[in-house]
Coordinates of C-alpha atoms in Angstrom, one line a residue:
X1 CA 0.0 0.0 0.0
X2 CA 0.9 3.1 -0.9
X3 CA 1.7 5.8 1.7
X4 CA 1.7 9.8 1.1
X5 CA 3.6 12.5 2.7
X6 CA 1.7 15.5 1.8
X7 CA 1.4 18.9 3.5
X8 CA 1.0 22.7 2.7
X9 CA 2.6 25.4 4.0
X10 CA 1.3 28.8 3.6
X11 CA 4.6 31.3 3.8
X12 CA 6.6 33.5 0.7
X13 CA 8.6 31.3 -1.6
X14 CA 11.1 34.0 -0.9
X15 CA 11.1 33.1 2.7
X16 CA 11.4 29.7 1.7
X17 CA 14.3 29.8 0.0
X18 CA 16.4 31.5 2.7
X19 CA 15.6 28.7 5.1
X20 CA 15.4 25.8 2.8
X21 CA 19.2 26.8 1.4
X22 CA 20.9 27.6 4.6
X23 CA 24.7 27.1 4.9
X24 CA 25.6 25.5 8.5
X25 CA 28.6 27.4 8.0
X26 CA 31.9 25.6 7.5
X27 CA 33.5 23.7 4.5
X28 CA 30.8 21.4 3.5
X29 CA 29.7 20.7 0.2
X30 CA 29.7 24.1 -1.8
X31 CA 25.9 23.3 -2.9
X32 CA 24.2 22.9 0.4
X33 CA 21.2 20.3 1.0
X34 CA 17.8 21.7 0.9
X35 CA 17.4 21.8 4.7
X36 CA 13.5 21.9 4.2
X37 CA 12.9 19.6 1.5
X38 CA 10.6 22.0 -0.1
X39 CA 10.1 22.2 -3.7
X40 CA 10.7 25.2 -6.0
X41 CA 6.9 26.8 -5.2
X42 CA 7.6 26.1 -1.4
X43 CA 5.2 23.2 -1.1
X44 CA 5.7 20.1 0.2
X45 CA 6.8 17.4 -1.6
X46 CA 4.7 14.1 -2.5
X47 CA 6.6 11.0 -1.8
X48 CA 4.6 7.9 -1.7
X49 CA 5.9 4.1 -1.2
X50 CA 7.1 2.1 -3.5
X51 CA 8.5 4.8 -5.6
X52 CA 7.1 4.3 -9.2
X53 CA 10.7 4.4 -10.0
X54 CA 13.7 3.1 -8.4
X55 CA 15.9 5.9 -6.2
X56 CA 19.1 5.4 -5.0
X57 CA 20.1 6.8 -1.7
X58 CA 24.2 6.6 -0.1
X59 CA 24.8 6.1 3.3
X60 CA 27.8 5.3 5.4
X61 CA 27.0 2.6 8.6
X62 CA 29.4 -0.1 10.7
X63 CA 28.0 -3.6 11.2
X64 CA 29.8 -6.3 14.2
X65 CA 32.8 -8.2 13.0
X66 CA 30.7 -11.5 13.1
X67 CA 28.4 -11.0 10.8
X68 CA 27.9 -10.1 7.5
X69 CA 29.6 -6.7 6.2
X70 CA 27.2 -6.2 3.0
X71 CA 23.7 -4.3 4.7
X72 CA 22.0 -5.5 1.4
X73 CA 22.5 -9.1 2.4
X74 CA 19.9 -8.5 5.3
X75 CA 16.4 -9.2 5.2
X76 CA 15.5 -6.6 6.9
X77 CA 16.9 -3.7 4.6
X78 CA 15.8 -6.6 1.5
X79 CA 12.3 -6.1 2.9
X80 CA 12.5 -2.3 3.1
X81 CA 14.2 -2.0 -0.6
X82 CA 10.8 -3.9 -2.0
X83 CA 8.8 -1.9 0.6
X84 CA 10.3 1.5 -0.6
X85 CA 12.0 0.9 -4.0
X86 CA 14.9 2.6 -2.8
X87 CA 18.1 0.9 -3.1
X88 CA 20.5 1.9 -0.3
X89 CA 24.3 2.2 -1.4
X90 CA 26.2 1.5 1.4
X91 CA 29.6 1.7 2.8
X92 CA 30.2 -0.3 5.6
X93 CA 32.9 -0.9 8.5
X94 CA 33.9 -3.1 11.2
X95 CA 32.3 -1.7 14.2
X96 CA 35.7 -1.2 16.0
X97 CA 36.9 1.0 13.2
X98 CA 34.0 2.9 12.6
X99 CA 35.0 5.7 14.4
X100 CA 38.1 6.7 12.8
X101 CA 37.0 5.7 9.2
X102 CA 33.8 8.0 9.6
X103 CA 36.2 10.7 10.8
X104 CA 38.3 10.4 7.8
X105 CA 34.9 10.0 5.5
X106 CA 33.7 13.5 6.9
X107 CA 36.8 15.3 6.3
X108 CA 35.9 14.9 2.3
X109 CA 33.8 17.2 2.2
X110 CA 33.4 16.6 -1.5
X111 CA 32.9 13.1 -1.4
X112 CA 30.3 12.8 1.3
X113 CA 27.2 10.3 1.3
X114 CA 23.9 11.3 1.7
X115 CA 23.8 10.1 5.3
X116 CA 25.2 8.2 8.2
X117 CA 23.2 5.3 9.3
X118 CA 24.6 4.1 12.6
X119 CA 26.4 7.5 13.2
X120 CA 27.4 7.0 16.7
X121 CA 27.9 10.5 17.0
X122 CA 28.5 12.3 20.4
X123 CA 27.0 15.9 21.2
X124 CA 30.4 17.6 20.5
X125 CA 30.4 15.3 17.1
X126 CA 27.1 16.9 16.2
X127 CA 27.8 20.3 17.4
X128 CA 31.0 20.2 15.4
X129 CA 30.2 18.9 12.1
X130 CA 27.5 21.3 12.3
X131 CA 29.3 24.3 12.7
X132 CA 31.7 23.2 9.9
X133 CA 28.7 22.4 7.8
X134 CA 29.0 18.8 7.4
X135 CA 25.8 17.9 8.8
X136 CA 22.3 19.9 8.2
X137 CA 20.3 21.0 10.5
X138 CA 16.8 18.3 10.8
X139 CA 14.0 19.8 12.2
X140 CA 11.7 20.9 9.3
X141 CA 12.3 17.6 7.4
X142 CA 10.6 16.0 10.6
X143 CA 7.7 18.1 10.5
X144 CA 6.9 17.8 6.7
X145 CA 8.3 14.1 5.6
X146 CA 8.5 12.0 8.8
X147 CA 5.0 11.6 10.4
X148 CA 6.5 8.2 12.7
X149 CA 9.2 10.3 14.5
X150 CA 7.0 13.5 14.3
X151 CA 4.1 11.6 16.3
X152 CA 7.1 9.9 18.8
X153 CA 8.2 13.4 19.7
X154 CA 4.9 15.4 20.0
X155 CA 3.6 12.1 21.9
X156 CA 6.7 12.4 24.0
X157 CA 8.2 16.5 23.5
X158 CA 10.6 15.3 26.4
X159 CA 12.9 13.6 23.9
X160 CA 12.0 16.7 21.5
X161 CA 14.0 18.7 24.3
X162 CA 16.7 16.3 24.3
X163 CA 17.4 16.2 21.0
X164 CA 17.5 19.8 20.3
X165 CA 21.0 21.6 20.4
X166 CA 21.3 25.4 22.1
X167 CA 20.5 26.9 19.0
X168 CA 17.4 25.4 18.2
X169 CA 18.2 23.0 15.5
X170 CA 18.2 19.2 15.8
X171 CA 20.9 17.6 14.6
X172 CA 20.5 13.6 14.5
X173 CA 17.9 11.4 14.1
X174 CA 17.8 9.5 17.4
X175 CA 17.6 5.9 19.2
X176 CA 15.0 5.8 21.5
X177 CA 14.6 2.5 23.8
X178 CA 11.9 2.8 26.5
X179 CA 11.7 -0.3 28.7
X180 CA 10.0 1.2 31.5
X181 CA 9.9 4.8 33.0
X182 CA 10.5 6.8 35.4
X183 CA 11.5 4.6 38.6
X184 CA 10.6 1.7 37.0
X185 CA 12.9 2.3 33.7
X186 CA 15.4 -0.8 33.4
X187 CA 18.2 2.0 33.2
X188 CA 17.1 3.2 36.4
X189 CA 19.7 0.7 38.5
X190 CA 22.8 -0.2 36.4
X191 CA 25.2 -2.1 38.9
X192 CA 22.8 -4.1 40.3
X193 CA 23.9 -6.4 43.5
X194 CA 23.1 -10.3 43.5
X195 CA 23.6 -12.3 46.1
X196 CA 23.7 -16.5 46.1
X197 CA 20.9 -17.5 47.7
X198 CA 22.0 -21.2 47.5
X199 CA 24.2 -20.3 50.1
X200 CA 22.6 -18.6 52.4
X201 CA 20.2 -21.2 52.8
X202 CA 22.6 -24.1 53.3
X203 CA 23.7 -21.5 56.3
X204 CA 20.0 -20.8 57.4
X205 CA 20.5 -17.2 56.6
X206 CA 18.1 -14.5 55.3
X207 CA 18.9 -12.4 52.3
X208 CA 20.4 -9.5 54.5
X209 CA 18.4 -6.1 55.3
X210 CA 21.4 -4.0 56.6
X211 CA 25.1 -3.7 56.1
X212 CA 25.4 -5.4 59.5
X213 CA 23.6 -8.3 58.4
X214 CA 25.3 -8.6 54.8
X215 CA 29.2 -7.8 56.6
X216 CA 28.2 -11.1 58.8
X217 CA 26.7 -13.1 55.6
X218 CA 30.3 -12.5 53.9
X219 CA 32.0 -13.7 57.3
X220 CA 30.0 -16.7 57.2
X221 CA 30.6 -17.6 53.1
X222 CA 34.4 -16.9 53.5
X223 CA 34.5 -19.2 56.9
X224 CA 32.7 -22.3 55.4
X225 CA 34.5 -22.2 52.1
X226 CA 31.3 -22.4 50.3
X227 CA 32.9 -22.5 47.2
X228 CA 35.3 -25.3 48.5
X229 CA 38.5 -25.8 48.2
X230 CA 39.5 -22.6 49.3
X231 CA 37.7 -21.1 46.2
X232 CA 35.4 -18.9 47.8
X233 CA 35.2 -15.2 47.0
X234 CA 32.7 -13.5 49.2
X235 CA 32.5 -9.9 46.6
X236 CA 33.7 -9.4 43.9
X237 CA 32.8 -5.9 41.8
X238 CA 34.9 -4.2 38.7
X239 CA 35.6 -0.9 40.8
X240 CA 35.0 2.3 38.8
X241 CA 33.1 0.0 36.2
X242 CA 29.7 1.2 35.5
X243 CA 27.5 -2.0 35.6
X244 CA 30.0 -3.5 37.8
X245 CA 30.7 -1.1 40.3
X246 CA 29.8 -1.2 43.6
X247 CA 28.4 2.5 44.3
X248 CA 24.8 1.4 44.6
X249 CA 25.8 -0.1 48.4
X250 CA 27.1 3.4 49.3
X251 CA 23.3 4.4 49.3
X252 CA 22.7 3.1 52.8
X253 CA 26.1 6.0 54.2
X254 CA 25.1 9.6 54.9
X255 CA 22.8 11.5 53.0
X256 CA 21.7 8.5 50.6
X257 CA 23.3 9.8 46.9
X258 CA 25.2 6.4 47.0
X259 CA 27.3 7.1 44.0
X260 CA 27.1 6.5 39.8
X261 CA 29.9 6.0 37.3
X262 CA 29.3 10.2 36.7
X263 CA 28.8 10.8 40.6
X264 CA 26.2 13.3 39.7
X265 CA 23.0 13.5 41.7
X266 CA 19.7 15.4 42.1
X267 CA 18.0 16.4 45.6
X268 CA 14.7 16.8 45.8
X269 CA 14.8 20.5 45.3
X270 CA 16.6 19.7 42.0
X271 CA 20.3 20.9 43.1
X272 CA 23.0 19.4 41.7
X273 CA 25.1 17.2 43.5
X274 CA 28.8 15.4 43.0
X275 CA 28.0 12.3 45.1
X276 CA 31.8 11.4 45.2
X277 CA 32.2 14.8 47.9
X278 CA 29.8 13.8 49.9
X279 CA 29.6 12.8 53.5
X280 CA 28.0 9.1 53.0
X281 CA 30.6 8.4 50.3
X282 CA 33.3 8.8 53.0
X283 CA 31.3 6.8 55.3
X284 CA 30.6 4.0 52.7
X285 CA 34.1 3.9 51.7
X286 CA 35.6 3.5 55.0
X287 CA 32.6 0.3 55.6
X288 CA 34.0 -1.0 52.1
X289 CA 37.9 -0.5 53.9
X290 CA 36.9 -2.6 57.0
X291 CA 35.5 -5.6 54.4
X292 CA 38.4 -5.0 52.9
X293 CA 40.7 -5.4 56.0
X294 CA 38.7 -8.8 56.7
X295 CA 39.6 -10.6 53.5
X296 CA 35.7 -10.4 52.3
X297 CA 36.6 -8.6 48.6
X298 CA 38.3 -10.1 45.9
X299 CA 41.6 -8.4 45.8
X300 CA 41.7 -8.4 42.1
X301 CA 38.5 -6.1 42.0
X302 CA 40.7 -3.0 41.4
X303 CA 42.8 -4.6 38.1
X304 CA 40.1 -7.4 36.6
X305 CA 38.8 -6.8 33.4
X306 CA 35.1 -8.3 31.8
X307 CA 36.4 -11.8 30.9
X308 CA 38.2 -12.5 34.9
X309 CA 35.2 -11.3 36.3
X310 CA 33.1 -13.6 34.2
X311 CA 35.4 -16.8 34.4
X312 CA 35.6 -16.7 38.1
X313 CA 31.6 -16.0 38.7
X314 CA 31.1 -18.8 35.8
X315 CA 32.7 -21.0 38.1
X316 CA 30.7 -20.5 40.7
X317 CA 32.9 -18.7 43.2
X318 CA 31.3 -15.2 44.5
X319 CA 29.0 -14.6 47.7
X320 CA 28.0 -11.0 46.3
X321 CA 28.7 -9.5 42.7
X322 CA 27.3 -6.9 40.5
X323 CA 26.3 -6.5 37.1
X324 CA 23.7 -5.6 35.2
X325 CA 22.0 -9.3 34.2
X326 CA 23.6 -11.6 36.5
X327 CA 22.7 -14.3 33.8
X328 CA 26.0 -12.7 32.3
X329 CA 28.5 -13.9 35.3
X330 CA 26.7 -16.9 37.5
X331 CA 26.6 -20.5 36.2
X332 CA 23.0 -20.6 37.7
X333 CA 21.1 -17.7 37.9
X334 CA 18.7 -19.3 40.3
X335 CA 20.9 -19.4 42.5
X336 CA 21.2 -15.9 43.1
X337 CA 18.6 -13.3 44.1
X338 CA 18.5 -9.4 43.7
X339 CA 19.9 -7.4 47.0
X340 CA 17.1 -5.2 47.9
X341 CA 18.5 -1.7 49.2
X342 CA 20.2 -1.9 52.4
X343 CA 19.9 0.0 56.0
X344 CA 23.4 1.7 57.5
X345 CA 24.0 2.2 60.8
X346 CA 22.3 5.5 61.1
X347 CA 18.8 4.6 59.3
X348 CA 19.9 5.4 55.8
X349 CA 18.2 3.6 52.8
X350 CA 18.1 5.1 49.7
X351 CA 18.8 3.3 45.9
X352 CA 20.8 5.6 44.1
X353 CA 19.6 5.9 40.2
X354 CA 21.2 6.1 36.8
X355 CA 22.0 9.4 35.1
X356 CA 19.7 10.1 32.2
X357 CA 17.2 7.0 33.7
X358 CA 14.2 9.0 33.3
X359 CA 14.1 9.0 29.6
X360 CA 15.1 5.3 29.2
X361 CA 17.3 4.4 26.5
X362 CA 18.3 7.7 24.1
X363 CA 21.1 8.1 21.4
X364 CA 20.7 11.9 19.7
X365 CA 23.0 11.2 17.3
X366 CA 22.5 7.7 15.8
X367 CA 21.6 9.0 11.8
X368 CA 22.3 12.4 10.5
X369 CA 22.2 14.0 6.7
X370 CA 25.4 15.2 5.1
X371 CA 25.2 18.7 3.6
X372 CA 25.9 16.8 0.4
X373 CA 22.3 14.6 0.4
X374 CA 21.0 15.7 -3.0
X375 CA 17.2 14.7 -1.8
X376 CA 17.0 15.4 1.6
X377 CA 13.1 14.9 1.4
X378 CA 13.5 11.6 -0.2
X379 CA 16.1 10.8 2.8
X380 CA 14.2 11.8 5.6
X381 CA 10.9 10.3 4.3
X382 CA 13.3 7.0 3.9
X383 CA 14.7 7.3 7.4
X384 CA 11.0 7.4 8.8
X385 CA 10.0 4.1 7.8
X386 CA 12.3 2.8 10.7
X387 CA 10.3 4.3 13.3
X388 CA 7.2 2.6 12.2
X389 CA 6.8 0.5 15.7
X390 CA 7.1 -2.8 14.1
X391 CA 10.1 -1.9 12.0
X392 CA 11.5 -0.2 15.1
X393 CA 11.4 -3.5 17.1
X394 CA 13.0 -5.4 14.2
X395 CA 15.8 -2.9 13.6
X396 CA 16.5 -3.1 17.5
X397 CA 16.6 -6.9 18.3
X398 CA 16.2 -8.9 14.4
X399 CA 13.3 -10.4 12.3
X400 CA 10.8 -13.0 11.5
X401 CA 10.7 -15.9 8.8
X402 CA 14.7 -15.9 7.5
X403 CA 14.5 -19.4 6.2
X404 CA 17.1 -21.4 7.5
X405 CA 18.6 -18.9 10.3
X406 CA 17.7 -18.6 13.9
X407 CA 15.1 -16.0 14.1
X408 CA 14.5 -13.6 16.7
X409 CA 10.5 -13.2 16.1
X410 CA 7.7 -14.8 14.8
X411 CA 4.9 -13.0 13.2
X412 CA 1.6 -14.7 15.5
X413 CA -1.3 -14.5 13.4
X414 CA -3.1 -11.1 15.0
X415 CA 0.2 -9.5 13.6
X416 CA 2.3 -8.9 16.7
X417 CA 6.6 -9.8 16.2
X418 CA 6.2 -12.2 19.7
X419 CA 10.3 -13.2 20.8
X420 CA 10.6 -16.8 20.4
X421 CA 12.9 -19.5 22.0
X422 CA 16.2 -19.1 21.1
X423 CA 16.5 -22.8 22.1
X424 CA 20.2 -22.6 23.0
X425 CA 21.7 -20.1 20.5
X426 CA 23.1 -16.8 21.8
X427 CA 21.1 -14.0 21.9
X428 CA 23.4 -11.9 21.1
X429 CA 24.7 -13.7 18.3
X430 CA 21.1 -14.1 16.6
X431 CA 20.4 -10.4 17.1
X432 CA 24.1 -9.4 15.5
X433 CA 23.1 -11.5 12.6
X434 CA 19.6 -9.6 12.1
X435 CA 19.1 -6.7 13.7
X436 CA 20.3 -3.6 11.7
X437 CA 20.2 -1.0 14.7
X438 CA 20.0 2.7 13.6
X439 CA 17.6 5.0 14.0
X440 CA 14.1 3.5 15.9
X441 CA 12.0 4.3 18.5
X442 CA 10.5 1.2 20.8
X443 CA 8.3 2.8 23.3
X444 CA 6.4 1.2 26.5
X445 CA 3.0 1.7 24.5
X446 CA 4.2 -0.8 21.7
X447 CA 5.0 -4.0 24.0
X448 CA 2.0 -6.6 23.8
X449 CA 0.4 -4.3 20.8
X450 CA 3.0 -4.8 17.7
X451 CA 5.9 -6.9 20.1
X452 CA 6.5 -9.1 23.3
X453 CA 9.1 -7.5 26.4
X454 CA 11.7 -9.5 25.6
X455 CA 12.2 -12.2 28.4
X456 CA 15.8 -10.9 29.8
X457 CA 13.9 -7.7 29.4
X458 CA 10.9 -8.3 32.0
X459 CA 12.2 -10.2 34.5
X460 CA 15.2 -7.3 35.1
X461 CA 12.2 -4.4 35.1
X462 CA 10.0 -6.7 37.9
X463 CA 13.1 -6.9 39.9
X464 CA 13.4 -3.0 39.7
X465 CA 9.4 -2.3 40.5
X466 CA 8.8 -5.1 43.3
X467 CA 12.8 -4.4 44.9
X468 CA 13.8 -1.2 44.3
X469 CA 11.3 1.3 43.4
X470 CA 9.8 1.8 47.1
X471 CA 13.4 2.7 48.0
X472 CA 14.0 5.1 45.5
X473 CA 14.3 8.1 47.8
X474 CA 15.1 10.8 44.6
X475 CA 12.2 12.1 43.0
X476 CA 15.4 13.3 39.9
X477 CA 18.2 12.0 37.8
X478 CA 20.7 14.0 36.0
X479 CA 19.1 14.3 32.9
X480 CA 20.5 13.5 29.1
X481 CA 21.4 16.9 28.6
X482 CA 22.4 18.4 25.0
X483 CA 24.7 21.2 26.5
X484 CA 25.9 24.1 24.1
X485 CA 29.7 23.9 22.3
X486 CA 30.7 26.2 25.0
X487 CA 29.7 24.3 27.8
X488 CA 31.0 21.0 26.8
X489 CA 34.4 22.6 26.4
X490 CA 34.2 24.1 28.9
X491 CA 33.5 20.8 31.3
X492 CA 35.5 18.6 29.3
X493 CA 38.8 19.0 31.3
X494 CA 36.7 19.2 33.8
X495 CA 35.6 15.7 33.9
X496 CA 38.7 14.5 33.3
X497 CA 40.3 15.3 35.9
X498 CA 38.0 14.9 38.3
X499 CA 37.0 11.4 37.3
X500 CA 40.6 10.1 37.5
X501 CA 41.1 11.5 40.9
X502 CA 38.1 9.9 42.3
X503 CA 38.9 6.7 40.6
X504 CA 42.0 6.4 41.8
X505 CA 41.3 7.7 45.2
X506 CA 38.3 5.5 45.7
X507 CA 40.5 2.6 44.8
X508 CA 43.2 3.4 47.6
X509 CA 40.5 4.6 50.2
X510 CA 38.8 0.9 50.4
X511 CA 42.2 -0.6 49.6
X512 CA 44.3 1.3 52.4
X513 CA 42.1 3.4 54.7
X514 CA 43.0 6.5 56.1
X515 CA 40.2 7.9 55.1
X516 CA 39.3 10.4 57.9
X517 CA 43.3 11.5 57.9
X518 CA 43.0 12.3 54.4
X519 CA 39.9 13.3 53.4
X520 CA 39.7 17.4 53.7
X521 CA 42.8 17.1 51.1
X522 CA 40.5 15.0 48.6
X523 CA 38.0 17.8 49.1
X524 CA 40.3 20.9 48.5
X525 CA 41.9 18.8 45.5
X526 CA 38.8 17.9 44.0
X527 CA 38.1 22.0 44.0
X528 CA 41.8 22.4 42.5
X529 CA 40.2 20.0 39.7
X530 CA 37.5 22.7 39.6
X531 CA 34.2 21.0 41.1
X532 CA 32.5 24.3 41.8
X533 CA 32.8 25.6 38.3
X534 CA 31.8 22.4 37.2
X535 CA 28.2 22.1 39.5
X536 CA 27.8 25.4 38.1
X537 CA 27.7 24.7 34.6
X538 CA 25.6 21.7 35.5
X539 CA 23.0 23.5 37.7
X540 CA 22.7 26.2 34.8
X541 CA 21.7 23.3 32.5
X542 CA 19.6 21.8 35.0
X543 CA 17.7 24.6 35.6
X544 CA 17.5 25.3 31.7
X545 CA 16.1 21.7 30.7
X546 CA 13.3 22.3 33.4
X547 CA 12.3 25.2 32.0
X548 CA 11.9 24.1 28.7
X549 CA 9.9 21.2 29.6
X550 CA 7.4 23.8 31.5
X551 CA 7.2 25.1 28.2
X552 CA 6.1 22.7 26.6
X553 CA 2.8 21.3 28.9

């Protein structure tokens, strides 16, 4: 069936033209890309699928190194060539050296593709290639040729917020993954803590309720060699590690920020705070220091990388780790339970959240238009189809019906993709073999009405709503901000520093002690690093992405 893109708009061709033929500024391509996709009377164009006649669009993109490297070979973009008649040239990387052959792709400014597929591209990306007029500015080809993102974004005008850049212009056509919101988001609790179960009831022990009770669960693991044979590792974490970190403990210290990989937190009259400078992070550390001093963490939690972690959990040796699926590290994950959010010695019980949790899964740059696209119209109305909810869910995690492959879907006969049985073969695998990525918005509406939650999925969001939620104390995350140029340069050293200091003193503060001796010098060195500049740049963006959500209600 065909489908039309047709609107009016009543303004001067004059006043067209000097939007529609904008320069971003720059050295892009010395014809710029119609930045409206209006025609020469200022009308929208008509663009209806199939095409009566084949169009050919060029896009650069990156696919995994285990599977195949030719887009074209995969159903899905077969299914949306005969869908839309237009054939897709593509050039395509390994995924590890995407980013420095995109790099060197964009510095030809006279050689540039239409697009960018899987763009990866970071805010200071977009902000630069901008300004240099590599990439063109988005917004009114949304509103006249791409009715699936349009309805996303006035259904949801947070991510319309997020997406825009300082001066007004959106830049990249985004990921959006919602599984859950708010509290109950998935992203809301990266590192989550598992603890084995099987043991503590061959000890007649309750899952512990307070850092008391888990400190003497770890005393009784390490005493009776649970593991046997001297094997037994009662923690085990990645420090400074995201996922694998162990800052969500450090919520039961103090005020109850815990800490994230970007220590940034939100009170609940929405001031910023560095959770790394804070009272119950000393506190917490110096608990951590006195496991530490009994032999309950695995030593090698400051040095291990993925694949130790893994081989020693897979082997059935930890008391306590963290991670986001423990699925991932345990050799039976019914062995293990969630931790629910513990109580400190003075009361404290707080789960810390995720920065940017709020909004769920979000990528602003994940497709943008080079300033050489020769149909921008044609390119955006092209780019729309993958936000159609059902082409959305197959671009994120594969298809249905690929004779003779694994599948990730079926098609069930109402017409919902339902996740089937992967009967043994790796997930991850199956969905790197079919799933094309890009551009795509899954939202909570579309689960049960064009696709099934995903089974890893669900059972991690009940463990967040039935666990954690109730002790989610913050009513705000640190949101996904799009700062201006300015800001990010000015923050960028910034960050740097401060995040290797922390690191490396949070590493020697559980490893060594000393805390209390010590600690006013973190402070004043964490202001040398520039921490009050820093909360002040991130307040005064704070404060600015409220106020532009007030004005959109």
């Amino acid at each position: 069936m065909r489908k039309s893109i047709k609107r009016l708009m009543a303004c001067s061709l004059a006043g067209i033209m000097a939007v529609s033929m904008i320069g971003c500024g720059g050295k892009g391509s010395s014809e710029k890309a119609n930045v409206s996709g209006l025609d020469e009377n200022g009308k929208v164009k008509e663009i209806s699928f199939p095409l009566k006649e084949q169009q050919e669009l060029s896009f650069i993109t990156w696919a995994s190194s285990d599977s195949t490297q030719n887009p074209n070979e995969r159903v899905i973009f077969q299914r949306l060539q005969e869908k839309t008649n237009v054939k897709i040239k593509w050039t395509c990387y390994v995924q590890d050296q995407f980013a420095d052959k995109k790099n060197l792709a964009l510095a030809q400014a006279k050689n540039l593709p239409d697009g960018l597929f899987n763009a990866d591209m970071s805010d200071y990306d977009l902000l630069r290639y901008a300004k240099q007029g590599v990439i063109i500015p988005l917004e009114q080809l949304i509103d006249n040729y791409m009715p699936n993102l349009k309805k996303v974004l006035d259904e949801n005008p947070e991510y319309r917020t997020l997406i825009t850049a300082d001066d007004g212009h959106i830049y990249g056509f985004p990921w959006i993954e919602q599984l859950g919101s708010g509290k109950e988001a998935i992203q809301s609790v990266g590192s989550m803590p598992f603890i084995n179960k099987k043991w503590l009831d061959e000890l007649e022990l309750d899952v512990p309720k307070t850092t008391e009770e888990l400190e003497q669960a770890l005393i009784a693991f390490k005493e009776n060699d649970m593991a046997g044979n001297g094997q037994t590792i009662p923690m085990s974490f990645i420090l400074n590690d995201g996922n694998e970190d162990i800052g969500t403990l450090l919520g039961a210290f103090g005020e109850g920020y815990g800490d994230i990989p970007e220590h940034l937190s939100v009170s609940n009259d929405k001031k910023v705070v560095y959770t790394a400078a804070q009272e119950g992070y000393k506190e917490g550390l110096k608990w951590l220091n006195q496991l530490s001093k009994e032999g309950l963490i695995d030593p090698e939690v400051y040095t291990q990388d993925w694949s130790t972690y893994v081989s020693k959990g897979k082997a059935g040796r930890y008391g306590l780790c963290f991670t986001w699926d423990c699925a991932n590290i345990v050799p039976d994950m019914e062995d293990y339970v969630p931790l629910p959010a513990l109580t400190g010695p003075e009361g404290t019980k707080n789960v810390p959240r995720a920065k940017g949790s709020d909004t769920s899964g979000l990528g602003r740059g994940r497709a943008v238009l080079t300033s050489n696209c020769k149909d921008t119209a044609l390119a955006a109305a092209w780019i729309d189809q993958m936000y159609e909810p059902q082409q959305s869910a197959q671009n994120n995690w594969g298809t249905y019906g690929e004779e003779g492959k694994a599948n990730i879907f079926e098609m069930t006969e109402d017409g919902m993709l339902k996740h089937l049985d992967l009967n043994g073969e790796s997930p991850v695998e199956v969905r790197n073999a079919q799933c094309v990525a890009g551009p795509l918005a899954v939202l909570d509406s579309y689960y049960d009405k064009y696709v099934t939650c995903p089974d890893d999925a669900q059972y991690r969001l009940d463990w967040i709503k039935n666990i954690y939620v109730s002790d989610m104390n913050q009513e705000y995350v640190y949101p996904n901000i799009f700062m201006s140029q300015e800001d990010l340069d000015k923050i960028t050293p910034y960050t740097t520093d401060l995040n290797k200091y922390v690191k490396q003193m949070k590493a020697d503060f559980i490893m060594n002690g000393k805390i209390d001796e010590t600690w006013d010098a973190y402070l004043k060195k964490l202001e040398g690093y520039g921490l009050s500049n820093y909360l002040e740049i991130m307040q005064k963006n704070l404060e600015h992405y409220f106020k532009s959500l007030e004005e959109t209600k």
